[in-house]
Short mmCIF file of C-alpha atoms in Angstrom, two decimals:
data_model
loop_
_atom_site.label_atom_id
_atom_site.label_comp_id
_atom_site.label_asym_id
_atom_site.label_seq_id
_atom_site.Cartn_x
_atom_site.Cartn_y
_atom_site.Cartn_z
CA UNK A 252 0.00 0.00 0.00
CA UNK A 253 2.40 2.62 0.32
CA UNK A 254 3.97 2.26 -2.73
CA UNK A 255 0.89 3.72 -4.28
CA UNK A 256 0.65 6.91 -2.01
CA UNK A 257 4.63 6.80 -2.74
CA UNK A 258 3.67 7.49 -6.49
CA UNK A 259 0.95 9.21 -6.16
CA UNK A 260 3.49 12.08 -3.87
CA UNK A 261 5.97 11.46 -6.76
CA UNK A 262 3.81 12.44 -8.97
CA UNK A 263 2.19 15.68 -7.56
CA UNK A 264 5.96 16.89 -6.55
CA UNK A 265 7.03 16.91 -10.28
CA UNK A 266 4.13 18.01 -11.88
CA UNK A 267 4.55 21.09 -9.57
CA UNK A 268 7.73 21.79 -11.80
CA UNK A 269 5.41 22.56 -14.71
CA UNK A 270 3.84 26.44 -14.65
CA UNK A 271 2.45 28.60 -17.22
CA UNK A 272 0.98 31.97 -16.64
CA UNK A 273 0.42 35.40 -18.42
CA UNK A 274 -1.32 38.82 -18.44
CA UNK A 275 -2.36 41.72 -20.34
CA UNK A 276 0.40 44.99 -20.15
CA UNK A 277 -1.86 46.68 -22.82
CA UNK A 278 -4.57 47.05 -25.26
CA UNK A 279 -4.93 44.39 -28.24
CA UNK A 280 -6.72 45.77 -31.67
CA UNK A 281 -9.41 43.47 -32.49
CA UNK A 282 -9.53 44.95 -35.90
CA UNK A 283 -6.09 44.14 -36.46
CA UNK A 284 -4.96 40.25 -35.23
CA UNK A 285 -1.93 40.10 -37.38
CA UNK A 286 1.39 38.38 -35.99
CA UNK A 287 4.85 38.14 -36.60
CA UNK A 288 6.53 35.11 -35.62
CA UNK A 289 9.59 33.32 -35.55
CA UNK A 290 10.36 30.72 -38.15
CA UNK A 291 10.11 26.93 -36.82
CA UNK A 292 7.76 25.29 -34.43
CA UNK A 293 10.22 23.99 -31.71
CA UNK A 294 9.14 24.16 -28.11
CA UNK A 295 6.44 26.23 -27.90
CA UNK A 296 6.48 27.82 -31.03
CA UNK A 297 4.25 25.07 -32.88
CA UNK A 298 1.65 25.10 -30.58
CA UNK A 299 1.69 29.24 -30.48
CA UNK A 300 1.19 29.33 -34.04
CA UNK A 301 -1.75 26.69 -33.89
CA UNK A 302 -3.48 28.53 -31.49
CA UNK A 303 -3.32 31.79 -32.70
CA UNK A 304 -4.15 30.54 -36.55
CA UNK A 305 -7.52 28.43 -34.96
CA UNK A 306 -8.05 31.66 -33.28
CA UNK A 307 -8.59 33.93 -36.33
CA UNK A 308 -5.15 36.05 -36.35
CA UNK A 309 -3.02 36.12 -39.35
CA UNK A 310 0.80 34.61 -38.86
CA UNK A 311 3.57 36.12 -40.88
CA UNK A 312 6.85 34.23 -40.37
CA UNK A 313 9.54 36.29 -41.21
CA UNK A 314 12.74 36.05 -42.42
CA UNK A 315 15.13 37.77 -45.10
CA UNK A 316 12.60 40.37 -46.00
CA UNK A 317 14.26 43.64 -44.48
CA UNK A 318 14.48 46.26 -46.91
CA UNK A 319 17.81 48.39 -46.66
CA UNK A 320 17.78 51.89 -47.88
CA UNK A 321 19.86 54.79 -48.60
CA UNK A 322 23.31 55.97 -49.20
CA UNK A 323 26.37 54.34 -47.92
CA UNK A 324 29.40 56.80 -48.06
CA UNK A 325 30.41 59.46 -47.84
CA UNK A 326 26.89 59.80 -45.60
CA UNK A 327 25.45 56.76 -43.92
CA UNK A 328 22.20 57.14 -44.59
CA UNK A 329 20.59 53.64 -44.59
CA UNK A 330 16.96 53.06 -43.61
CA UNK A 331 15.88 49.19 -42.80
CA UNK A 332 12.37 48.35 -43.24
CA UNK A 333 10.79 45.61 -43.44
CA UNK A 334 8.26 44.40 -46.69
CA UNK A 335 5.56 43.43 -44.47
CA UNK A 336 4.29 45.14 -41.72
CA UNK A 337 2.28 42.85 -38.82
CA UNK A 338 0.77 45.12 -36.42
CA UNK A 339 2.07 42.63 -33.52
CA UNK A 340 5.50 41.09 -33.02
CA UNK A 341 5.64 38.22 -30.38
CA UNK A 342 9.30 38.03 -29.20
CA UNK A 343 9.76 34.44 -28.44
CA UNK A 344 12.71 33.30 -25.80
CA UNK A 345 12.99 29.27 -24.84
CA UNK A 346 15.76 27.66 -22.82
CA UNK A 347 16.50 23.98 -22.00
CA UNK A 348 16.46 23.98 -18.28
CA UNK A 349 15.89 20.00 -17.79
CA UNK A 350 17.68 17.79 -20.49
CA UNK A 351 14.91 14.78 -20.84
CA UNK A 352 15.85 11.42 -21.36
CA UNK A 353 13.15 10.37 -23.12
CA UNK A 354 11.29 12.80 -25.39
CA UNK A 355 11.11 16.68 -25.78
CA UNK A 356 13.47 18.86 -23.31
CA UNK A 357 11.57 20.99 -20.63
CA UNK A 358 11.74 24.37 -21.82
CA UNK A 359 11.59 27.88 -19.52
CA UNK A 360 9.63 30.07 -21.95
CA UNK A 361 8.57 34.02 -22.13
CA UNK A 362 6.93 35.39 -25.01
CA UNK A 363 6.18 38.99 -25.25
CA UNK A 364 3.82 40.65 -27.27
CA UNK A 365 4.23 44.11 -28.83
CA UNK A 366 2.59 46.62 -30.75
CA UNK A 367 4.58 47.75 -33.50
CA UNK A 368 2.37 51.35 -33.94
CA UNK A 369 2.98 52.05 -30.11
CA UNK A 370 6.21 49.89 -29.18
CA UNK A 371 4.86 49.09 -26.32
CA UNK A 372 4.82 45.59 -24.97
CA UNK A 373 1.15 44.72 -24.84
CA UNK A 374 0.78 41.25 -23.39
CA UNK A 375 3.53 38.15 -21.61
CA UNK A 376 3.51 34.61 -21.57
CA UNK A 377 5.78 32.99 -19.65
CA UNK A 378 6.96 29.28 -18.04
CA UNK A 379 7.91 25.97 -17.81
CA UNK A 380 7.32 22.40 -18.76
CA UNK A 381 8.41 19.56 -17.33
CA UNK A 382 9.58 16.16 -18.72
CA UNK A 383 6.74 14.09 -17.98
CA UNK A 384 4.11 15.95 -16.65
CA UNK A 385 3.86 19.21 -17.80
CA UNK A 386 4.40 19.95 -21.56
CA UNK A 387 6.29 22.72 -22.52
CA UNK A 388 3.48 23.53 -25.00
CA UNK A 389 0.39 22.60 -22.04
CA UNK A 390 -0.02 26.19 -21.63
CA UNK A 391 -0.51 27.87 -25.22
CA UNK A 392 -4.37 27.41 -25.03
CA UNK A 393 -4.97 28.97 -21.72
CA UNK A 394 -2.24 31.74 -22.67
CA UNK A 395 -4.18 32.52 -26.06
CA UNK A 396 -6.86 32.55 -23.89
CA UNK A 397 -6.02 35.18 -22.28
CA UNK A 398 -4.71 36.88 -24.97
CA UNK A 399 -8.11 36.70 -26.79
CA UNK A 400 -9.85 38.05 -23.46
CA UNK A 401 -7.64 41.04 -23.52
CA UNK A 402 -8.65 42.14 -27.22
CA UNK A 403 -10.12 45.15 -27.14
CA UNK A 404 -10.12 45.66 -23.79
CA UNK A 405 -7.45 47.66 -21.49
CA UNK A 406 -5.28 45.62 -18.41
CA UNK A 407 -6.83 46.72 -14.98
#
């Protein structure tokens, strides 16, 4: 008998390594649910990109298509731009912070949104999986979740 309470503890303790959480810093245009993204969907990033897409916003994965401008010498006047222009750029940061033996690395995770027209940093996501238990990705739907509640509406 105790070796089921013994797992049962086991199990609780390391699923208490997994957290995900995130909140609104700032207003989200509803008429306007266009993203730019990072290229790739390892870690987090696949199940980001799933969520947002099922979720009606428009996903521009960029890469290469800065635009550079200008004169070089004898005045350095060079403009970059870029061809496309999302209104939102979510700023993606993962780190292995348990090497798994089996299966996907747990991840620590923040993602920060942010509104090109204002440059401010509208919305975070941020967390951790676990091996086993947790997922790295187990929190995207909640997070977008949040994310979704916050459209339109101002943090407070």
């Amino acid at each position: 008998m105790a070796q089921p309470k013994a797992l049962v503890l086991a199990s609780l303790v390391l699923s208490a390594c997994a957290w995900h959480e995130s909140r609104p810093l700032g207003t989200v245009d509803p008429a306007d649910k266009v993203a730019l993204l990072p290229t790739g969907t390892f870690g987090l990033l696949g199940a980001l990109k799933d969520e947002l897409s099922r979720r009606g916003w428009t996903i521009i994965v960029s890469q290469g298509d800065d635009r550079v401008t200008g004169r070089v010498l004898p005045d350095a006047d060079v403009t970059i731009s870029r061809e496309r222009k999302p209104r939102y750029t979510f700023k993606v940061e993962q780190r292995t912070w348990n090497p798994c033996l089996i299966g996907a690395n747990a991840l620590r995770y923040e993602v920060s949104v942010i509104d090109n027209a204002s440059g401010q940093e509208v919305f975070l996501m941020k967390g951790r999986g676990d091996c086993w238990f947790g997922r790295n990705d187990g929190g995207m739907p909640a997070a977008v979740d949040r994310l979704e509640a916050a459209v339109g509406r101002r943090p407070g």
